[in-house]
Coordinates of C-alpha atoms and ligand atoms in Angstrom, one line a residue:
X81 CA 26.0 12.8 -10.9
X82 CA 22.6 13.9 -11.0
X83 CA 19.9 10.5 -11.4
X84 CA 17.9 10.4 -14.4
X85 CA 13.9 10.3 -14.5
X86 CA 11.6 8.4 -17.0
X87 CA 9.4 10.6 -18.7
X88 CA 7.6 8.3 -21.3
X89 CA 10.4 6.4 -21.7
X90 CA 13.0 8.8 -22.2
X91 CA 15.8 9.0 -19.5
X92 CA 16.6 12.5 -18.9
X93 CA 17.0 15.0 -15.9
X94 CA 13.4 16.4 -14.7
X95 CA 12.8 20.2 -15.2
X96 CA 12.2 20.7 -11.6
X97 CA 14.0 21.1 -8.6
X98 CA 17.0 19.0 -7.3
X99 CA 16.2 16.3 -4.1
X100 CA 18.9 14.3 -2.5
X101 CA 17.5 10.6 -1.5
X102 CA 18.8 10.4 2.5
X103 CA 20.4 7.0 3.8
X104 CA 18.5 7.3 7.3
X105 CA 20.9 5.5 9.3
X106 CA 23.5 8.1 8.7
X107 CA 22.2 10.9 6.9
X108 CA 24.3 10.7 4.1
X109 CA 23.5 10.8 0.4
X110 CA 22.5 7.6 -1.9
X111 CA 21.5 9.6 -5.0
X112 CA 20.7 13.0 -6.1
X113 CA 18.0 13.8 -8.5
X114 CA 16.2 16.6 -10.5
X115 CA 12.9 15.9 -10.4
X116 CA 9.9 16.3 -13.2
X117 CA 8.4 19.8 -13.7
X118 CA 4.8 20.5 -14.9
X119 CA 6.0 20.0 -18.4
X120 CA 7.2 16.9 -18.0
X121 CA 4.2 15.7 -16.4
X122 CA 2.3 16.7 -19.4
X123 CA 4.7 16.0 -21.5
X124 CA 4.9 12.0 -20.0
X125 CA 0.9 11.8 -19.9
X126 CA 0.2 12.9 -23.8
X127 CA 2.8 10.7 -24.8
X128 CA 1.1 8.1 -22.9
X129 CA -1.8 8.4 -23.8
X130 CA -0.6 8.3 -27.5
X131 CA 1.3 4.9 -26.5
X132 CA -1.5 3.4 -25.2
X133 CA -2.8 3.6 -29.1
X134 CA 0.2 3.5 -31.4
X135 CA 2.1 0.5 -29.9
X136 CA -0.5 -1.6 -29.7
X137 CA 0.4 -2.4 -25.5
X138 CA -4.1 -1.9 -25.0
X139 CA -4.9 -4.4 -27.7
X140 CA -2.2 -6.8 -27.4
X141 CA -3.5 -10.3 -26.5
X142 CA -3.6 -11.2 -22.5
X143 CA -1.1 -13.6 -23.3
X144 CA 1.5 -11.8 -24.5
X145 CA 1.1 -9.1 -22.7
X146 CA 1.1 -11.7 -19.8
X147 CA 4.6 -13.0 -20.9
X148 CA 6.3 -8.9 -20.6
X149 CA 4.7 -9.3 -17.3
X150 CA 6.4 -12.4 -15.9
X151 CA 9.8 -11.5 -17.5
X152 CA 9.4 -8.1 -15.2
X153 CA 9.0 -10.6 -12.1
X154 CA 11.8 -12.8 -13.3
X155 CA 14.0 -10.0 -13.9
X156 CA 13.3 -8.7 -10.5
X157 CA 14.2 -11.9 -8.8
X158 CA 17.2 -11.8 -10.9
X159 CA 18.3 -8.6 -9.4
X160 CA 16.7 -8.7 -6.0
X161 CA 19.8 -8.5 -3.9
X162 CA 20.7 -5.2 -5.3
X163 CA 17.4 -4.0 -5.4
X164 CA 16.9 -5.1 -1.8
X165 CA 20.0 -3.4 -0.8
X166 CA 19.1 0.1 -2.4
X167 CA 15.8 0.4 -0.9
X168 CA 17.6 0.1 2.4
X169 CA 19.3 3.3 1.5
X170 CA 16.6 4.7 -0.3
X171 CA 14.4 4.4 3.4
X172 CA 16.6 2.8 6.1
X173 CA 14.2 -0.4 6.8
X174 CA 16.3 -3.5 7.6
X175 CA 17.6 -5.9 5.2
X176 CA 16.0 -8.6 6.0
X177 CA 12.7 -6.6 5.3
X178 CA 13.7 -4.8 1.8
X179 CA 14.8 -8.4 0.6
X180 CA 11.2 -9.7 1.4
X181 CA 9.6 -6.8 -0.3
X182 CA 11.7 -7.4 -3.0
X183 CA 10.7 -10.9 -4.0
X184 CA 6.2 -9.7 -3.1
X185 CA 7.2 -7.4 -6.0
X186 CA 7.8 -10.3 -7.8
X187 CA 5.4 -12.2 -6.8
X188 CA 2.9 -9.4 -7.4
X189 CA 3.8 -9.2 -11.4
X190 CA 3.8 -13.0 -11.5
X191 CA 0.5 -12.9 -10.1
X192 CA -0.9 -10.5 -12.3
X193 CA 0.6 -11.7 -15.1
X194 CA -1.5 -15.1 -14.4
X195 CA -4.7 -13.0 -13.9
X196 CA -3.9 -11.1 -17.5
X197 CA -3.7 -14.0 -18.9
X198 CA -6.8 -16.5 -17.3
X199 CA -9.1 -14.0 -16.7
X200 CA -12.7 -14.5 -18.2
X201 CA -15.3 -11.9 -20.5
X202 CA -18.4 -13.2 -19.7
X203 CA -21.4 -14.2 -22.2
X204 CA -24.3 -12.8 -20.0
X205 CA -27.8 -14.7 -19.9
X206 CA -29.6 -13.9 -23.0
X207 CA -33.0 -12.4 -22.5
X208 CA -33.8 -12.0 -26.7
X209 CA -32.8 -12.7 -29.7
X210 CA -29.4 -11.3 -29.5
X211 CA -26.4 -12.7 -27.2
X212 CA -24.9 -10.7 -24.8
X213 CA -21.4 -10.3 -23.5
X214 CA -19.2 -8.0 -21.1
X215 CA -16.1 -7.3 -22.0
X216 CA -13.3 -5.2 -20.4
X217 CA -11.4 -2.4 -21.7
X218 CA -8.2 -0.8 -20.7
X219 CA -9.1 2.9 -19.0
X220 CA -5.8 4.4 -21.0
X221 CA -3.5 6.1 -18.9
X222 CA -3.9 5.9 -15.0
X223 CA -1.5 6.9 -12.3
X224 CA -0.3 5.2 -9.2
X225 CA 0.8 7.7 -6.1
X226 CA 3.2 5.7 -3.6
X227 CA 4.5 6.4 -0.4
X228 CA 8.1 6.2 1.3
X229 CA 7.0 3.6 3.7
X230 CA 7.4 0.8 1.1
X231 CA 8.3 1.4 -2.0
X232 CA 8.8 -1.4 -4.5
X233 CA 6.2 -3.0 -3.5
X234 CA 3.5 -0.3 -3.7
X235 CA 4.2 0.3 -6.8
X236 CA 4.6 -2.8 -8.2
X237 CA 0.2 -3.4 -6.3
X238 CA -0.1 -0.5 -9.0
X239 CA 1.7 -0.9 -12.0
X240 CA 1.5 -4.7 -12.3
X241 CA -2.9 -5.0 -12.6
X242 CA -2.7 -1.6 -14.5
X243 CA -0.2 -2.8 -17.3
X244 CA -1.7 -6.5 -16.8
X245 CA -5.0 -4.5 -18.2
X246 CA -3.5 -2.8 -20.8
X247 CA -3.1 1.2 -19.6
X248 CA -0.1 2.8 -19.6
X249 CA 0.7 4.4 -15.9
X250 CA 2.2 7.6 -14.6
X251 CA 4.1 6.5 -11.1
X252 CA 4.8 9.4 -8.6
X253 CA 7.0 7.6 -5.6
X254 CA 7.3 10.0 -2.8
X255 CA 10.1 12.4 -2.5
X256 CA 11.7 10.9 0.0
X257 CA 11.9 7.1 -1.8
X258 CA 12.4 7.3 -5.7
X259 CA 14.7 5.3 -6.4
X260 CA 13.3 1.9 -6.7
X261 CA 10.6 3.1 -8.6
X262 CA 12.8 4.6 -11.2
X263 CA 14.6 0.9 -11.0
X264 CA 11.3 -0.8 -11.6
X265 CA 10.8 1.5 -15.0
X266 CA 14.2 0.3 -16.2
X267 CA 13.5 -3.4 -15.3
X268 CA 9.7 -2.6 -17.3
X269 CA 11.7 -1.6 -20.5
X270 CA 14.3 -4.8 -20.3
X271 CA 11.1 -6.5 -19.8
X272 CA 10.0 -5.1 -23.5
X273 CA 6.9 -3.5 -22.3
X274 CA 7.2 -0.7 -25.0
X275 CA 8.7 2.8 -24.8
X276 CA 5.7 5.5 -23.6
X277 CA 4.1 2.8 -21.7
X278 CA 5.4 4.0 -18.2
X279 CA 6.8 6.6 -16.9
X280 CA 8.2 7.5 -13.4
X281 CA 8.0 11.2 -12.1
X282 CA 9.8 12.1 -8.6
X283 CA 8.6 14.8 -7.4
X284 CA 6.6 16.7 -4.4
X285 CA 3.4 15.5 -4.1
X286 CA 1.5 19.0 -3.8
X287 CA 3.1 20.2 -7.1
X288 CA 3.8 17.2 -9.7
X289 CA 1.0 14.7 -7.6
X290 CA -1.6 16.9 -8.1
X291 CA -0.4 18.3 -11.7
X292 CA -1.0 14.7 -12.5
X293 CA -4.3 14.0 -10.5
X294 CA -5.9 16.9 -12.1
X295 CA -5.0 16.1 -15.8
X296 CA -7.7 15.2 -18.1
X297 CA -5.9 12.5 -19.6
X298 CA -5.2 10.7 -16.4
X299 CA -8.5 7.9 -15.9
X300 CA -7.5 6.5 -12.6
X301 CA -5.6 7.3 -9.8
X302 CA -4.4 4.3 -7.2
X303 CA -2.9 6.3 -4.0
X304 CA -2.0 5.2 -0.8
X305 CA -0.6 7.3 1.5
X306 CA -2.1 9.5 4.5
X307 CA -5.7 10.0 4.8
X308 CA -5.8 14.2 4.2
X309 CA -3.9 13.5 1.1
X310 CA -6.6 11.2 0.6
X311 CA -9.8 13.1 0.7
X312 CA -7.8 15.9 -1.3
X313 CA -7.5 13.4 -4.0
X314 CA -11.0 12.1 -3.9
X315 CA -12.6 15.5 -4.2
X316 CA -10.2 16.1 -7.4
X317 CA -11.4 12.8 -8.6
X318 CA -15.0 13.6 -8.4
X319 CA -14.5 16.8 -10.2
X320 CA -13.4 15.0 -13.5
X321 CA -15.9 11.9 -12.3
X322 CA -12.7 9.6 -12.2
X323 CA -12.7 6.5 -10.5
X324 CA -9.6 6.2 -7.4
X325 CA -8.5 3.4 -4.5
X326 CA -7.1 4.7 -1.7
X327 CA -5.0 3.2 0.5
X328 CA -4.6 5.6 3.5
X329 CA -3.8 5.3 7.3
X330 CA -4.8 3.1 10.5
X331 CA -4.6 3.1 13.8
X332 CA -5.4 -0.9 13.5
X333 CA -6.9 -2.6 16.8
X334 CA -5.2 -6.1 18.4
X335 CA -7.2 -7.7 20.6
X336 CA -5.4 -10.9 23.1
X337 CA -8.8 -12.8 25.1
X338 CA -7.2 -14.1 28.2
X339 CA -7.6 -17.9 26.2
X340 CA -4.8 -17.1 23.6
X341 CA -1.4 -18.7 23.6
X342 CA 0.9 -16.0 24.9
X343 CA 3.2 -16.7 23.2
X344 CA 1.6 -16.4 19.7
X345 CA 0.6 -13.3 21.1
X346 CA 3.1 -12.1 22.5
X347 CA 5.6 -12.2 19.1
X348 CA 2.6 -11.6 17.7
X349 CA 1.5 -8.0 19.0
X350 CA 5.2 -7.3 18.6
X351 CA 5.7 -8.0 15.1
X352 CA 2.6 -6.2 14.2
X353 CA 3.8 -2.5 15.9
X354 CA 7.7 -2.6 15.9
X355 CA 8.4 -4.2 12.0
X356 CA 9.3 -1.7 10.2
X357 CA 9.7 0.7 13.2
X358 CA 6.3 1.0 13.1
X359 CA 5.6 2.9 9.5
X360 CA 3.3 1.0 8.7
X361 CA -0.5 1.5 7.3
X362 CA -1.6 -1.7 9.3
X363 CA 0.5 -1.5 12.3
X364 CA -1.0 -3.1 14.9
X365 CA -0.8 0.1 17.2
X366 CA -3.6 0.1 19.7
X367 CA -3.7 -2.8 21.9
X368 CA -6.5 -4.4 24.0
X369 CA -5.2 -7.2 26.6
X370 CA -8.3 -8.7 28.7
X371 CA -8.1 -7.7 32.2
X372 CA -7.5 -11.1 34.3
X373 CA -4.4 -11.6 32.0
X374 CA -3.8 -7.8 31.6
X375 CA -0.8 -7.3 33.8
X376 CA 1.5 -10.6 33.3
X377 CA 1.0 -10.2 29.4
X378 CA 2.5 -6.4 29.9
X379 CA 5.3 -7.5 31.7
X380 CA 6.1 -10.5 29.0
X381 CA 5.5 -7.9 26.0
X382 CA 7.6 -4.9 27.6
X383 CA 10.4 -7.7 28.6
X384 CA 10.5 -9.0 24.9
X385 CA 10.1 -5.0 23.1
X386 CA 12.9 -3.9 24.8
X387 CA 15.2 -6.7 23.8
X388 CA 14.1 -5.8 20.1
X389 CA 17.5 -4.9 17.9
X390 CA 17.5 -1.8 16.9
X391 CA 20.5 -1.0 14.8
X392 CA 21.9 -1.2 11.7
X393 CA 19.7 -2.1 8.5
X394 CA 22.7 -3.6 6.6
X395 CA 22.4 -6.4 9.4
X396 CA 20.8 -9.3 9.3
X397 CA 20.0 -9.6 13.0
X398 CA 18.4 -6.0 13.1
X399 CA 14.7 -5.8 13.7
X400 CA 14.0 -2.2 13.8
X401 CA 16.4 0.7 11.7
X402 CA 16.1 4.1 11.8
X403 CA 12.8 6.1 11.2
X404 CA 12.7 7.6 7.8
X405 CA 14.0 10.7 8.6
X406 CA 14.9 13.1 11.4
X407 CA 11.3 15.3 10.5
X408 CA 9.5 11.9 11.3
X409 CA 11.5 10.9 13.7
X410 CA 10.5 14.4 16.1
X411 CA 6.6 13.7 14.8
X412 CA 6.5 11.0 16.4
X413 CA 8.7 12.5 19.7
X414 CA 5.9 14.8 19.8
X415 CA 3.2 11.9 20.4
X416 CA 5.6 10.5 22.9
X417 CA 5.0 14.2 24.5
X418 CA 1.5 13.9 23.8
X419 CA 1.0 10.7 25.3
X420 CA 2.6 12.2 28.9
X421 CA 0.4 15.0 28.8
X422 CA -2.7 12.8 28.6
X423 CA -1.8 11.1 31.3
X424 CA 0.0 7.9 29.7
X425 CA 2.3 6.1 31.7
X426 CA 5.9 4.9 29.3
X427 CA 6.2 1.2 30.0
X428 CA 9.4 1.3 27.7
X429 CA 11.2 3.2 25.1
X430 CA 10.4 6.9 24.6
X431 CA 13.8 8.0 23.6
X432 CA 16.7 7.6 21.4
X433 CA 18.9 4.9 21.5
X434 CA 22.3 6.2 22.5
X435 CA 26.2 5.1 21.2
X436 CA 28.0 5.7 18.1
X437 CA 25.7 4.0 16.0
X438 CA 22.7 6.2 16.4
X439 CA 24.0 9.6 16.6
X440 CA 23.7 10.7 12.6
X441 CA 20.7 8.4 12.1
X442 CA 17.0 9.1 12.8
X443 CA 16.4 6.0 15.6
X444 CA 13.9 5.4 18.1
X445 CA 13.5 2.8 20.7
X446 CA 10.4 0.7 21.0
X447 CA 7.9 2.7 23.2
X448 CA 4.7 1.3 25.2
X449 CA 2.3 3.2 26.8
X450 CA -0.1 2.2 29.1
X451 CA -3.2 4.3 30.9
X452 CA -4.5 6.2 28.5
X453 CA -8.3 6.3 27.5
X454 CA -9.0 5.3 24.0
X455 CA -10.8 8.4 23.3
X456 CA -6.9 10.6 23.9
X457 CA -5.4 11.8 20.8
X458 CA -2.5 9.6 21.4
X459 CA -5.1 6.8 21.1
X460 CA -7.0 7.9 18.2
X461 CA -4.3 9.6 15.3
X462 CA -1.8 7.7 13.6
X463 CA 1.6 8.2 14.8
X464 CA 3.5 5.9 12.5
X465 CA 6.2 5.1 14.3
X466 CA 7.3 2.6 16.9
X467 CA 4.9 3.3 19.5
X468 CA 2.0 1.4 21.1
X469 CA -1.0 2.5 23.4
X470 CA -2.5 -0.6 25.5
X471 CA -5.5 -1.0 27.4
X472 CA -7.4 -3.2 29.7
X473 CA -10.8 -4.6 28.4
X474 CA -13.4 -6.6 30.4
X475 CA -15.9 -8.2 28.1
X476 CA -16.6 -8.5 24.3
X477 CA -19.3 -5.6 23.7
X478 CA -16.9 -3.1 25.5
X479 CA -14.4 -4.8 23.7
X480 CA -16.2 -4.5 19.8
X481 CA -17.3 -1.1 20.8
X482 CA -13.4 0.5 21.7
X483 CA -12.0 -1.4 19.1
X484 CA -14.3 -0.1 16.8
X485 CA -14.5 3.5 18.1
X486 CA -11.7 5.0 15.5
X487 CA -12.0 7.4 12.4
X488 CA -9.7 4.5 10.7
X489 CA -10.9 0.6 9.7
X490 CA -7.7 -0.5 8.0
X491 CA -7.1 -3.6 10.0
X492 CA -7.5 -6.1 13.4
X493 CA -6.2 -8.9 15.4
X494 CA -7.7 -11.5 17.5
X495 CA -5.6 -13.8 19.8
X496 CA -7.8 -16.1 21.2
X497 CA -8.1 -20.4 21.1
X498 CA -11.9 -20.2 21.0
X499 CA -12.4 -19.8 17.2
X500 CA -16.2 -19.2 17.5
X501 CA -15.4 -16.1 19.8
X502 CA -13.0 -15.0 16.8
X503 CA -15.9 -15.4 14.2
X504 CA -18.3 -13.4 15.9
X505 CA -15.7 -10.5 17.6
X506 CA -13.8 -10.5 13.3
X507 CA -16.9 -10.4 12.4
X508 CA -17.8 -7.2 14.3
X509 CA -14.9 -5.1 13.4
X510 CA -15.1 -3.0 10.9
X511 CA -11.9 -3.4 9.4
X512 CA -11.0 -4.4 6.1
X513 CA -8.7 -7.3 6.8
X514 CA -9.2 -9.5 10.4
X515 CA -6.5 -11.3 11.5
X516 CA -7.0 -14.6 13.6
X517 CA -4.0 -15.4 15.9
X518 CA -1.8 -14.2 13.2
X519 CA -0.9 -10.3 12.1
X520 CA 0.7 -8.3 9.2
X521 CA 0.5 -11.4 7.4
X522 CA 0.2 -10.3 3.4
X523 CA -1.0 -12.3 0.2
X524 CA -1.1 -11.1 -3.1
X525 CA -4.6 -13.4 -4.0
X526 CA -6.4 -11.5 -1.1
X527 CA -7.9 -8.3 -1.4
X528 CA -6.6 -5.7 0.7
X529 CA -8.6 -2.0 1.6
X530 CA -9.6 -0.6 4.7
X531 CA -12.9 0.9 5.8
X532 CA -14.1 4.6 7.2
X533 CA -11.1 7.1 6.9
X534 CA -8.9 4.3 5.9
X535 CA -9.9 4.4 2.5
X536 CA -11.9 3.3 -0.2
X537 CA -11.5 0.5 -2.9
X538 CA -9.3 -2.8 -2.8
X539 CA -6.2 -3.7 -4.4
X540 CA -4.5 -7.1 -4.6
X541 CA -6.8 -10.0 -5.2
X542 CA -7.4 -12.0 -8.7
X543 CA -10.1 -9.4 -9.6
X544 CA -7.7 -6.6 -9.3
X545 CA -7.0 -6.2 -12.6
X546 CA -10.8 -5.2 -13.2
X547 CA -10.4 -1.8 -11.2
X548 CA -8.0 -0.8 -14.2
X549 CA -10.5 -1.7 -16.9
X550 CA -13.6 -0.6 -18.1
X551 CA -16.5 -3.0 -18.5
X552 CA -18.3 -3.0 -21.6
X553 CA -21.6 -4.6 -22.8
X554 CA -21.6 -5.9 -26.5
X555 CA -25.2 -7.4 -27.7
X556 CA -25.5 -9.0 -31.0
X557 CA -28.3 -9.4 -32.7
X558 CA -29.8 -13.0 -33.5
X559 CA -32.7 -12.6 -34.6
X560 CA -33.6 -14.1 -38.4
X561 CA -36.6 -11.0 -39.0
X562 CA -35.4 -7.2 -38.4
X563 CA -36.7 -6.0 -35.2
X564 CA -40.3 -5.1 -35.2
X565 CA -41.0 -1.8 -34.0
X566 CA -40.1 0.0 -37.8
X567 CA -42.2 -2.6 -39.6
X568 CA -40.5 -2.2 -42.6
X569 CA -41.9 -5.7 -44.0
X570 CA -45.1 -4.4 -43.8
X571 CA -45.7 -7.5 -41.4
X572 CA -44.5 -9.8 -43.8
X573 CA -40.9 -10.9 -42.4
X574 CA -40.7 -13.9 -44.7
Ligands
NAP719 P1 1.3 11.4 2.1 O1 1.9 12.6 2.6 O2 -0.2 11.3 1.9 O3 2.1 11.0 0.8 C1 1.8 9.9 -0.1 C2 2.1 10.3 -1.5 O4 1.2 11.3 -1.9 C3 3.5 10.9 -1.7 O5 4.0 10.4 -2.9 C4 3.2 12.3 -1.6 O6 4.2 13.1 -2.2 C5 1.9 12.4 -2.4 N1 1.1 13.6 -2.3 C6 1.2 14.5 -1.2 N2 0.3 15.5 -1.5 C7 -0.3 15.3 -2.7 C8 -1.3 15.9 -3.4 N3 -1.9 17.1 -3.1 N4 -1.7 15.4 -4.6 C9 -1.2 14.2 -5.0 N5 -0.2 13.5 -4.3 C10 0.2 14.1 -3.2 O7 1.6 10.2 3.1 P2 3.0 9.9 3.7 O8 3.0 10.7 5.0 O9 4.1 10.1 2.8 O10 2.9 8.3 4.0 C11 2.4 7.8 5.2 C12 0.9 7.6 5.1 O11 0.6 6.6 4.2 C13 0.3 7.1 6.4 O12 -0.9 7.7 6.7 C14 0.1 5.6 6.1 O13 -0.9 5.0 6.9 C15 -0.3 5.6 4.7 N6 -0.1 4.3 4.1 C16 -1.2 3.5 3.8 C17 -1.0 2.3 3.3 C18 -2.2 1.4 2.9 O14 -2.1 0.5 2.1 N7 -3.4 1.7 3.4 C19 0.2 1.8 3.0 C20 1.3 2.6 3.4 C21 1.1 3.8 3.9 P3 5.4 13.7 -1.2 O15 6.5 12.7 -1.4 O16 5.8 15.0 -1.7 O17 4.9 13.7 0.2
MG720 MG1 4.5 13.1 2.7

């Protein structure tokens, strides 16, 4: 049976073509689809956009709109076992992970539900007789643009502040993950947020993502993804002079001073490459070790990664599942290549795990490499995968100046005791989030963005909610006599 897609609230099969979601651990089939056309794109935004108006969702009062939010979050948590278990098939990451980005989704509507309804319009200084005020106003419809890497939570960084704000929103998951998306719409209209209001449109992203960037209806568009995508996006945007986050790729520095605790570290640098095999935006996937310490921290770290669990995500005990899918998985075989040409040296992994368990499912083992220059292309482009480049540093302006020598700023981490080293080296990265003897560590009251080719804007973050408005300045007059200037009293105001 062929899965239904939301187009303005109406459940139907799409117009376009027909996409089978892949369980990556064994290649078989969780759910067939037909995804949106071009007319159902239009179809879903001009209804929108009408929605936005005729049910009232853009003028409702914070508070109420506030409540549909928090019964989205409850009604999450009420169903975030099945939910957690269907994102495993829809992208093969382990349990343990889809459970916990299950409940941030939660947390994330919770969160913006409280910022819908606390959040302030300002009564300016007034500098005459008149009293001035900002106040915000929903942008209508906007779109959010998600990729496979975590969905559920992606979408939810977008669709929570953008309802929360009053627009209605257009969500294109990627092909390869649309089923929690399509999950989150149902939950949305349980939830009571009225019919129109959202709308979910699987589809490719160079056909149905751009029909939907491009339309003149659509106010804002919140992507993340990869960084070409990206810049093809922005220069759409500043065509129709429409405001856009993005979210896009990394190739995120850690740093260990030879005064850290190594064992922090160690489960530290871990963490931050192999969770989530390493498709991950922020995984921390070049690594800096200082030079006294250099060679007993490689042997710990290489020791620990190749005791990592790689296996089943229906396990609890697995750490790492499959790669998303068999195309990704020989991506990121050919950096492994790429890494031997330049001269790397494989400390670990660089191959498939072997036995019955792997053989239908896209896996890769945890891979190190060692002696490579961070100027090599295995240093400098995002693999996203399961692999990690390290390198000897001696002292903290080499240090600042390799760490920082990367098209991407998305993110960093410092392992050191001495917190006023921390300061000044977190303070010289240009990153957009530092972490300090922790890593992939994510709240939803923090802002969160990268710098350079990583992107522009921030999401998360109480003030969220304002990139989905539109600020407007009311005046009104005080003044007992008309304004001057037309005289009309003939000077006599009395
Ligand atoms: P991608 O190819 O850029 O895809 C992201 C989304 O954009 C997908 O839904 C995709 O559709 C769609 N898309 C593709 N071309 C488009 C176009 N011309 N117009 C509009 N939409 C278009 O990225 P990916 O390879 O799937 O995802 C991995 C990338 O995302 C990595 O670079 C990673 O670093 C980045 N990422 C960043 C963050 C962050 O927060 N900074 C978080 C997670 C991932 P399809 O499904 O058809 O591809
Ligand atoms: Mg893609």
């Amino acid at each position: 049976m062929l899965e239904s897609i939301n187009v303005a609230g109406e459940w139907r099969q799409g117009g376009g073509d027909h996409y089978a979601s892949i369980y990556p651990a064994d290649g078989s089939v969780t759910a067939e689809l037909a995804q949106a056309s071009i007319d159902d794109v239009n179809e879903a935004i001009e209804r929108a956009d009408r929605a936005v108006h005729q049910t009232g969702w853009g003028s409702l009062k914070p508070h109420l709109r506030a409540g549909v939010l928090y019964r989205i979050s409850q009604l999450i948590r009420d169903r975030a076992e099945a939910l957690a278990q269907l994102q495993r098939r829809d992208n093969g990451k382990p349990i343990s992970e889809t459970r916990a980005l299950v409940a941030s989704a939660a947390d994330t509507f919770q969160f913006f539900a409280a910022a819908c309804e606390t959040l302030e319009e300002t009564i300016t200084p007034s500098r005459g007789d008149y009293l001035t005020m900002s106040v915000h106003d929903p942008l209508g419809v906007v779109a959010a643009i998600t990729p496979w890497n975590s969905p559920i939570a992606s979408e939810a960084q977008k669709m929570a502040p953008a309802l929360a704000a009053g627009n209605a929103i257009i969500v294109k998951p990627a092909q390869a993950t649309p089923l929690l998306a399509l999950e989150l719409a149902k939950l949305c209209e349980e939830a009571g947020v009225p019919r129109g209001i959202v709308s979910v449109l699987p589809g490719s992203g160079s056909i149905i993502g751009d029909a939907i960037t491009k339309h003149p209806l659509i106010k804002r568009v919140a992507f993340t993804g990869g960084t070409k995508t990206g810049r093809h996006i922005a220069h759409v945007a500043a065509d129709k002079l429409m405001p856009v986050s993005l979210e896009l790729g990394g190739k995120s520095p850690t740093i260990v001073f030879d005064d850290a605790d190594l064992d922090h570290a160690v489960s530290g640098v871990l963490y931050g490459i192999f969770s989530s095999s390493g498709e991950s935006c922020i995984a921390g996937s070049r690594l800096f070790v200082q030079r006294r310490i250099y060679r007993a921290f490689m042997d710990r770290l290489v020791a620990a990664a190749a005791q990592l669990r790689v296996g089943d995500p229906a396990s609890e005990q697995t750490q790492m599942g499959p790669l998303v899918s068999q195309a990704h998985r020989e991506t990121v075989e050919g950096y492994v290549a790429l890494g031997l040409e330049e001269g790397g040296r494989l400390l670990t992994g660089g191959k498939r795990p072997t036995g019955e368990l792997f053989d239908r499912g896209s896996f890769y083992t945890p891979t190190i490499f060692e002696g490579l220059a961070n100027d090599t292309r295995t240093c400098q482009e995002e693999i996203f995968g399961p692999v990690l480049v390290a390198l000897p540093f001696d002292d903290e302006a080499n240090l600042i100046a390799q760490a920082n020598d990367s098209v991407y700023g998305l993110a960093s981490g410092i392992w050191t005791r001495d917190y006023k080293k921390a300061w000044r080296v977190g303070r010289a990265l240009d990153t957009g989030t530092v972490w300090i003897n922790t890593y992939k560590q994510f709240s939803i009251s923090t802002p969160f963005g990268g710098t350079k080719d990583a992107g522009i804007g921030r999401e998360k973050g109480r003030l969220g909610i304002l990139e989905y408005t539109r600020q407007k300045s009311m005046y009104w007059g005080m003044n007992e006599a008309p304004l001057p200037w037309a005289d009309v009293t003939g000077g006599d105001a009395s």
